[in-house]
Amino acid sequence: MGVLYVAPGYQPGGKEIDFGKTKEHKVLVVGGGGREHAIVDALSRSIWVSKIYCAPGNAGIAAQAECVPIKDTDVEGLLAFAREQHIDLTVVGPEASLSEGIVDRFRGAGLAIFGHTKAATRIESSKEFAKQLMEKYGVPTAGYRSFTDYQEALDYVSGRPFPAVLKYDGLAAGKGVVIAPDLASADAALRDMLLDNHFGKGKVVVEDYLEGPEFSFMCFVDGDRVYPMPLAQDHKRAFDGDKGPNTGGMGAYTGLPFITPEDKAFALEHILRKTASAMVAEGCPLSGVLYGGLMKTADGIKVIEFNARFGDPETEVVLPLLESDAFDLFSAVAEGREAEQPVWSGDVTMGVVLASKGYPGSYEKGYAIEGLDGVTAKVYHMGTKRQEGSLVTSGGRVLMVVGRGSDIQAVRDNVYADVAKISCPNLFCREDIAWQALR
Ligand code: AMP
Ligand code: GLY
């Protein structure tokens, strides 16, 4: 029998819930970084979920889910596990798993899974596919040309203004983009991408250089249905002042002062919704998260890139604000049912990534991490493991400390106070996360 659910902060207006069916569902989260930790954290707040598994997970996730040692790209292993354990819903974090076709395989086997099909994942995995789609459907983005021949690409770049934007066409973990200030560095990058096959088989997209603040707009998308999330800003460069090499992201925050409600409405209508409809028209509808990496240029908001998944570290600052039930939302998207518009907290969040010294280049692992007990903010683990009882570093990005509140300055002060309590000889962080919110 249905009863009215009136828990504070959840679905104002109430919702019919059959309490006989709560706390009965088993979920498998695929991945093992900070993003997956935030997904597990959101699912752990669901009234529907009795058990969360995470493959492979990490030492922090292990406190909230049972970690299973299956690689995120081992589709057959994951499918066998999901069948054996009678998993009700699988939620996929990493792009690599999606590109392996995990969603096609699970759905083919009759299992519910949140994430895009392999065909739809091309919006991230192929820069050229994304560019052609945007051109065809009039989604605003930088002008471009693509090349497979090194000499042709070099000739084209040498006749154009610098800096030149060169993008390797394929998954490169956020590191396949080179902004070359002059011909010599453009030449080196083109050699790397087209002659040395550094990332795999080479194809390069050369883009117009755009300028303006960047932000991340993630939406839950199920075909034509689009459910926007709060905006976030990542910090892609390794060092303070946005200097140094591009990384996967060194910190993020929500509550962007430089994006107006009109900007957000424009981006939702003319970029995210338009792209979702375009994917339906192309016969590869989306069924997970569409991430727009956008830039507010003097000439309007434009797409820098699309991702076919939750962003990392954006997810760690966005999902804590979700007040609706994450299982309700993820399973509706996974099964193609209409969901209620998600409800989001009005708080702002801000998070700082602690990374291994040397990242995004080579770095050492296995350093002990201490002091987490004294931290009051949320700590999402990105790359940690347990070794003989102690917590040690096991990745490039290691931890993300995330605070929340009504005032970004206060949140930021608290987060950095917490960061100072964490001791590990091999970690570094940026000291200026959210600087654009505090100018
Ligand atoms: P992406 O992996 O495509 O997000 O690119 C990584 C970073 O390179 C972006 O966050 C931007 O800072 C920069 N970038 C990419 N494309 C452009 C462009 N067309 N103009 C200027 N900067 C760009
Ligand atoms: N934070 C950028 C990304 O997830 O690709």
XYZ file of C-alpha atoms and ligand atoms in Angstrom:
467
model
C 0.000 0.000 0.000
C 1.265 3.446 -0.886
C 1.990 5.997 1.816
C 2.932 9.650 1.572
C 6.661 10.203 1.908
C 7.405 13.516 3.607
C 11.064 13.390 4.641
C 12.431 16.942 4.829
C 14.576 18.013 1.911
C 13.321 15.261 -0.352
C 10.812 15.821 -3.199
C 8.791 18.710 -1.764
C 5.146 17.930 -2.192
C 5.659 14.331 -1.210
C 5.752 11.178 -3.238
C 3.940 7.895 -3.157
C 6.284 5.289 -1.789
C 5.520 1.662 -1.216
C 7.466 1.110 1.976
C 7.197 -2.615 1.451
C 9.756 -2.220 -1.328
C 12.260 0.176 0.257
C 15.789 -0.922 1.100
C 15.578 -3.881 -1.212
C 17.747 -2.915 -4.131
C 21.300 -3.879 -4.898
C 23.461 -1.515 -6.899
C 26.814 -1.992 -8.619
C 28.930 1.107 -9.264
C 31.669 0.661 -11.872
C 34.918 2.587 -11.367
C 37.299 3.414 -8.563
C 37.924 7.146 -8.337
C 36.550 10.215 -6.600
C 33.642 10.407 -9.023
C 32.575 6.883 -8.131
C 33.013 7.645 -4.436
C 30.581 10.565 -4.848
C 28.153 8.320 -6.769
C 28.336 5.666 -4.031
C 27.821 8.395 -1.426
C 24.703 9.680 -3.233
C 23.284 6.158 -3.601
C 23.958 5.424 0.056
C 21.434 8.178 0.902
C 18.705 6.433 -1.137
C 15.774 4.900 0.675
C 15.697 2.109 -1.928
C 19.206 0.767 -1.721
C 20.134 -2.102 0.598
C 23.574 -2.923 -0.747
C 26.174 -1.158 -2.864
C 29.032 -2.923 -4.597
C 31.819 -1.036 -6.320
C 34.211 -2.492 -8.906
C 37.038 -2.014 -8.289
C 36.444 0.847 -5.809
C 39.175 2.175 -3.514
C 40.035 2.403 0.175
C 37.624 5.285 0.814
C 34.752 3.730 -1.103
C 35.260 0.570 0.962
C 33.773 2.384 3.964
C 30.459 2.802 2.115
C 30.327 -0.098 -0.327
C 31.677 -3.602 -0.766
C 34.566 -3.359 -3.198
C 34.995 -6.199 -5.664
C 38.271 -6.705 -7.522
C 36.970 -6.577 -11.088
C 38.496 -4.109 -13.543
C 36.165 -1.401 -14.840
C 36.809 -2.502 -18.428
C 36.225 -6.217 -17.742
C 32.710 -6.198 -19.171
C 32.223 -9.970 -19.036
C 33.486 -10.153 -15.453
C 31.167 -7.341 -14.411
C 28.204 -8.918 -16.192
C 28.823 -12.292 -14.524
C 29.038 -10.563 -11.138
C 25.844 -8.565 -11.716
C 23.979 -11.744 -12.675
C 25.276 -13.771 -9.745
C 24.449 -11.069 -7.219
C 21.078 -10.178 -8.790
C 22.081 -6.534 -9.148
C 19.065 -4.278 -9.761
C 20.992 -1.351 -11.219
C 24.545 -0.815 -12.436
C 25.905 2.750 -12.603
C 28.947 3.338 -14.795
C 31.533 6.023 -13.986
C 34.476 5.825 -16.416
C 34.436 6.552 -20.129
C 36.659 3.539 -20.781
C 33.926 1.145 -19.581
C 31.330 2.873 -21.777
C 33.643 2.739 -24.797
C 34.067 -1.002 -24.169
C 30.320 -1.316 -24.752
C 29.353 -2.272 -21.198
C 25.896 -0.705 -21.580
C 25.088 -2.536 -24.813
C 26.192 -5.813 -23.248
C 24.206 -5.380 -20.011
C 21.036 -4.235 -21.787
C 21.392 -7.089 -24.257
C 21.403 -9.404 -21.244
C 18.305 -7.710 -19.804
C 20.062 -5.858 -16.970
C 19.364 -2.236 -16.001
C 22.413 -0.008 -16.392
C 22.961 3.760 -16.172
C 25.286 4.999 -18.910
C 25.423 5.474 -22.651
C 25.664 2.875 -25.374
C 28.922 2.579 -27.270
C 27.392 4.437 -30.224
C 26.279 7.336 -28.014
C 29.632 7.472 -26.201
C 31.198 8.647 -29.481
C 30.132 12.131 -28.454
C 33.132 11.939 -26.116
C 35.362 9.297 -27.649
C 35.511 10.918 -31.099
C 36.164 14.655 -31.307
C 35.307 14.504 -34.996
C 31.929 12.871 -34.383
C 31.108 15.559 -31.803
C 32.228 18.358 -34.103
C 30.220 17.052 -37.068
C 27.144 16.674 -34.889
C 27.434 20.244 -33.588
C 27.937 21.588 -37.096
C 24.953 19.672 -38.488
C 22.573 20.739 -35.721
C 23.840 24.276 -35.145
C 25.250 23.804 -31.647
C 27.686 26.699 -30.995
C 31.341 25.591 -30.883
C 34.778 26.582 -32.237
C 35.378 26.203 -35.989
C 37.583 23.197 -36.852
C 39.224 20.955 -39.449
C 40.464 17.413 -38.971
C 43.605 15.754 -40.319
C 45.264 12.373 -40.479
C 48.280 13.548 -42.481
C 51.065 15.254 -40.554
C 52.262 17.508 -43.412
C 48.759 18.698 -44.302
C 48.039 19.499 -40.668
C 51.327 21.382 -40.311
C 50.723 23.396 -43.501
C 47.239 24.321 -42.308
C 48.433 25.347 -38.836
C 51.331 27.415 -40.161
C 48.932 29.582 -42.188
C 46.774 30.418 -39.159
C 46.999 32.619 -36.062
C 48.526 31.274 -32.834
C 47.913 29.844 -30.325
C 46.806 26.757 -32.243
C 44.405 24.286 -30.605
C 45.269 20.669 -31.460
C 43.103 17.835 -30.241
C 43.943 14.189 -30.528
C 40.824 12.375 -31.777
C 40.159 9.636 -29.270
C 40.066 9.042 -25.545
C 43.170 10.482 -23.938
C 42.060 10.971 -20.302
C 41.831 14.736 -20.627
C 45.402 14.990 -21.814
C 44.972 14.893 -25.588
C 44.664 18.656 -26.071
C 47.610 20.898 -26.869
C 47.374 24.684 -26.970
C 50.510 25.494 -28.987
C 51.787 29.079 -28.623
C 53.997 28.900 -31.726
C 54.816 26.815 -34.784
C 57.643 24.878 -33.126
C 55.409 23.565 -30.342
C 52.554 22.883 -32.777
C 54.986 20.878 -34.909
C 56.156 18.862 -31.908
C 52.561 18.103 -30.892
C 51.524 17.095 -34.418
C 54.510 14.765 -34.661
C 53.540 13.239 -31.366
C 49.908 12.746 -32.411
C 50.302 11.826 -36.085
C 53.778 10.361 -36.561
C 54.792 8.740 -33.283
C 51.334 7.321 -32.605
C 51.846 8.327 -29.003
C 48.164 7.884 -28.080
C 47.233 5.242 -30.655
C 46.230 5.618 -34.276
C 46.426 9.295 -35.115
C 43.775 11.778 -36.145
C 43.865 15.418 -35.111
C 41.208 18.114 -34.925
C 42.571 21.655 -35.312
C 40.231 24.226 -33.727
C 39.830 27.986 -33.532
C 41.203 29.339 -30.284
C 38.456 30.624 -27.953
C 38.772 32.784 -24.861
C 36.631 33.216 -21.752
C 35.807 31.517 -18.461
C 35.081 27.798 -18.709
C 32.423 25.877 -16.844
C 30.926 22.410 -16.725
C 27.248 21.816 -17.289
C 26.186 18.243 -16.584
C 22.682 16.936 -17.263
C 20.989 13.594 -16.773
C 19.736 12.683 -20.235
C 17.342 9.992 -21.379
C 16.653 10.482 -25.085
C 14.889 13.864 -25.300
C 14.453 14.178 -21.547
C 17.065 16.436 -19.976
C 17.454 17.070 -16.231
C 20.018 19.783 -15.502
C 22.441 19.712 -12.565
C 24.038 22.713 -10.832
C 26.928 24.242 -12.778
C 30.495 23.658 -11.650
C 33.945 24.871 -12.571
C 36.958 22.592 -12.792
C 40.615 23.690 -12.533
C 42.410 21.785 -15.250
C 45.951 23.094 -14.903
C 48.273 21.551 -12.346
C 49.477 24.721 -10.599
C 48.194 27.957 -9.069
C 47.261 30.754 -11.438
C 46.103 28.153 -14.009
C 49.726 27.393 -14.885
C 51.396 24.118 -15.758
C 50.207 21.078 -17.670
C 46.579 20.014 -18.120
C 45.408 17.427 -15.602
C 42.186 15.508 -15.049
C 41.196 18.380 -12.712
C 42.718 19.784 -9.508
C 39.598 21.136 -7.805
C 36.076 22.379 -8.428
C 33.260 24.434 -6.977
C 29.603 25.250 -7.589
C 27.856 28.617 -7.539
C 29.553 30.335 -10.471
C 29.214 34.116 -10.158
C 30.079 34.798 -13.809
C 27.261 32.695 -15.274
C 23.838 34.351 -15.171
C 20.524 32.471 -15.069
C 20.061 33.608 -18.699
C 23.411 32.050 -19.626
C 22.365 28.778 -18.017
C 18.975 28.862 -19.765
C 20.690 29.524 -23.108
C 23.130 26.655 -22.616
C 20.359 24.286 -21.543
C 18.173 25.067 -24.566
C 20.698 25.637 -27.335
C 23.454 23.276 -26.289
C 22.389 20.447 -23.947
C 18.777 19.935 -25.103
C 19.656 20.481 -28.738
C 22.453 17.932 -28.510
C 20.237 15.386 -26.742
C 17.646 15.728 -29.539
C 20.372 15.546 -32.185
C 21.568 12.239 -30.742
C 18.003 10.889 -30.887
C 17.748 12.034 -34.523
C 21.072 10.335 -35.296
C 19.780 7.047 -33.917
C 22.053 6.960 -30.876
C 20.012 8.419 -27.987
C 21.776 9.286 -24.744
C 20.911 7.495 -21.498
C 23.204 8.768 -18.786
C 25.087 11.981 -18.148
C 25.865 14.490 -20.878
C 28.674 16.763 -19.732
C 29.102 20.038 -21.602
C 32.527 21.601 -21.166
C 31.481 25.148 -22.077
C 33.146 28.519 -22.448
C 31.534 31.943 -22.060
C 33.171 33.872 -24.899
C 32.560 37.481 -25.989
C 30.578 35.887 -28.804
C 28.303 33.784 -26.569
C 28.506 30.397 -24.874
C 30.260 27.705 -26.890
C 31.124 24.047 -26.498
C 34.751 23.172 -25.820
C 34.057 19.462 -25.429
C 31.365 16.965 -24.579
C 31.844 14.074 -22.212
C 29.506 11.120 -22.051
C 29.735 10.655 -18.286
C 29.964 12.392 -14.945
C 32.948 14.773 -14.769
C 35.706 14.203 -12.269
C 36.165 16.296 -10.034
C 32.867 18.095 -10.821
C 30.741 15.177 -9.613
C 32.305 15.415 -6.148
C 30.977 18.980 -5.763
C 27.657 18.511 -7.611
C 26.169 15.216 -6.361
C 26.364 16.182 -2.662
C 23.768 18.841 -3.530
C 21.267 16.274 -4.855
C 18.312 16.146 -2.481
C 16.188 13.806 -4.574
C 16.709 10.086 -4.325
C 19.669 9.117 -6.534
C 18.409 5.573 -7.106
C 15.017 6.888 -8.303
C 16.725 9.193 -10.750
C 19.428 6.829 -12.041
C 17.031 3.920 -12.479
C 14.450 6.072 -14.316
C 17.140 7.226 -16.772
C 18.514 3.690 -17.114
C 15.082 2.243 -17.849
C 13.807 5.076 -20.049
C 11.085 6.189 -17.630
C 10.225 9.819 -17.014
C 11.752 11.044 -13.732
C 10.699 13.924 -11.534
C 12.863 17.023 -11.931
C 15.623 16.499 -9.380
C 15.713 18.824 -6.376
C 19.037 20.468 -5.522
C 20.240 22.168 -2.360
C 20.887 25.907 -2.593
C 24.251 25.464 -0.836
C 27.550 26.006 -2.588
C 30.307 23.395 -2.527
C 34.026 23.622 -3.077
C 36.643 20.880 -3.264
C 40.429 20.652 -3.422
C 42.267 17.713 -4.994
C 45.405 16.358 -3.341
C 47.588 14.806 -6.023
C 50.851 12.850 -6.050
C 53.932 14.998 -6.661
C 54.812 14.741 -10.352
C 51.203 14.287 -11.512
C 50.084 14.556 -14.347
C 53.543 13.236 -15.299
C 55.119 10.238 -13.592
C 54.734 9.885 -9.838
C 55.414 7.390 -7.061
C 52.780 5.467 -5.118
C 52.570 3.823 -1.720
C 53.000 6.845 0.590
C 51.138 6.688 3.910
C 48.334 9.220 4.402
C 47.613 10.437 7.925
C 45.426 12.993 9.665
C 42.105 12.198 7.984
C 40.423 11.662 11.364
C 40.561 15.365 12.181
C 38.964 16.450 8.913
C 35.386 17.731 9.201
C 34.676 18.157 5.460
C 33.731 15.260 3.216
C 36.734 13.407 1.811
C 36.305 11.578 -1.465
C 39.053 9.103 -2.264
C 40.382 9.249 -5.813
C 43.425 6.995 -5.663
C 44.008 5.233 -2.328
C 44.385 1.705 -1.069
C 45.036 -0.172 2.161
C 48.472 -1.651 2.599
C 49.211 -3.616 5.760
C 46.456 -1.745 7.545
C 47.518 1.750 6.570
C 46.032 4.050 3.993
C 48.449 4.765 1.128
C 48.466 6.686 -2.137
C 47.794 4.597 -5.243
C 47.108 7.082 -8.039
C 47.849 10.469 -9.561
C 44.904 12.190 -7.952
C 44.595 10.813 -4.435
C 41.979 12.635 -2.318
C 39.435 15.399 -2.723
C 38.334 17.424 0.290
C 34.847 18.869 -0.297
C 33.087 21.444 1.880
C 29.647 22.995 1.642
C 27.731 25.946 3.054
C 26.058 29.177 2.066
C 29.170 31.308 1.621
C 31.979 30.287 -0.724
C 34.679 32.189 1.197
C 33.806 30.437 4.478
C 33.528 27.064 2.747
C 36.910 27.565 1.122
C 38.605 28.618 4.384
C 37.275 25.501 6.103
C 38.342 23.216 3.266
C 41.899 24.546 3.252
C 42.018 24.247 7.073
C 41.040 20.599 6.642
C 43.577 20.065 3.859
C 46.284 21.303 6.246
C 45.397 18.508 8.687
C 46.189 15.803 6.132
C 49.781 14.709 6.165
C 51.534 12.804 3.430
C 55.021 13.594 2.151
C 54.156 13.018 -1.499
C 51.014 15.101 -2.022
C 50.482 18.595 -3.386
C 47.424 20.718 -4.093
C 46.482 24.036 -5.632
C 46.001 26.843 -3.118
C 43.693 28.906 -5.329
C 40.670 26.725 -6.048
C 37.546 28.846 -6.660
C 39.573 32.021 -7.275
C 37.134 33.094 -9.970
C 34.349 33.102 -7.381
C 36.292 35.371 -5.007
C 37.618 38.144 -7.219
P 39.280 19.559 -23.649
O 39.946 18.284 -23.265
O 38.716 19.564 -25.026
O 38.325 20.039 -22.607
O 40.412 20.669 -23.607
C 41.211 20.866 -22.473
C 41.392 22.337 -22.263
O 41.998 22.955 -23.378
C 40.079 23.069 -22.100
O 39.601 23.004 -20.793
C 40.441 24.462 -22.506
O 41.051 25.151 -21.445
C 41.465 24.247 -23.578
N 40.816 24.334 -24.893
C 40.237 23.331 -25.580
N 39.734 23.769 -26.742
C 39.977 25.084 -26.794
C 39.702 26.124 -27.753
N 39.062 25.849 -28.899
N 40.106 27.366 -27.456
C 40.769 27.632 -26.320
N 41.067 26.714 -25.387
C 40.677 25.461 -25.613
N 36.847 17.362 -15.176
C 36.911 17.091 -16.543
C 36.497 15.747 -16.921
O 35.898 15.011 -16.166
O 36.769 15.368 -18.042
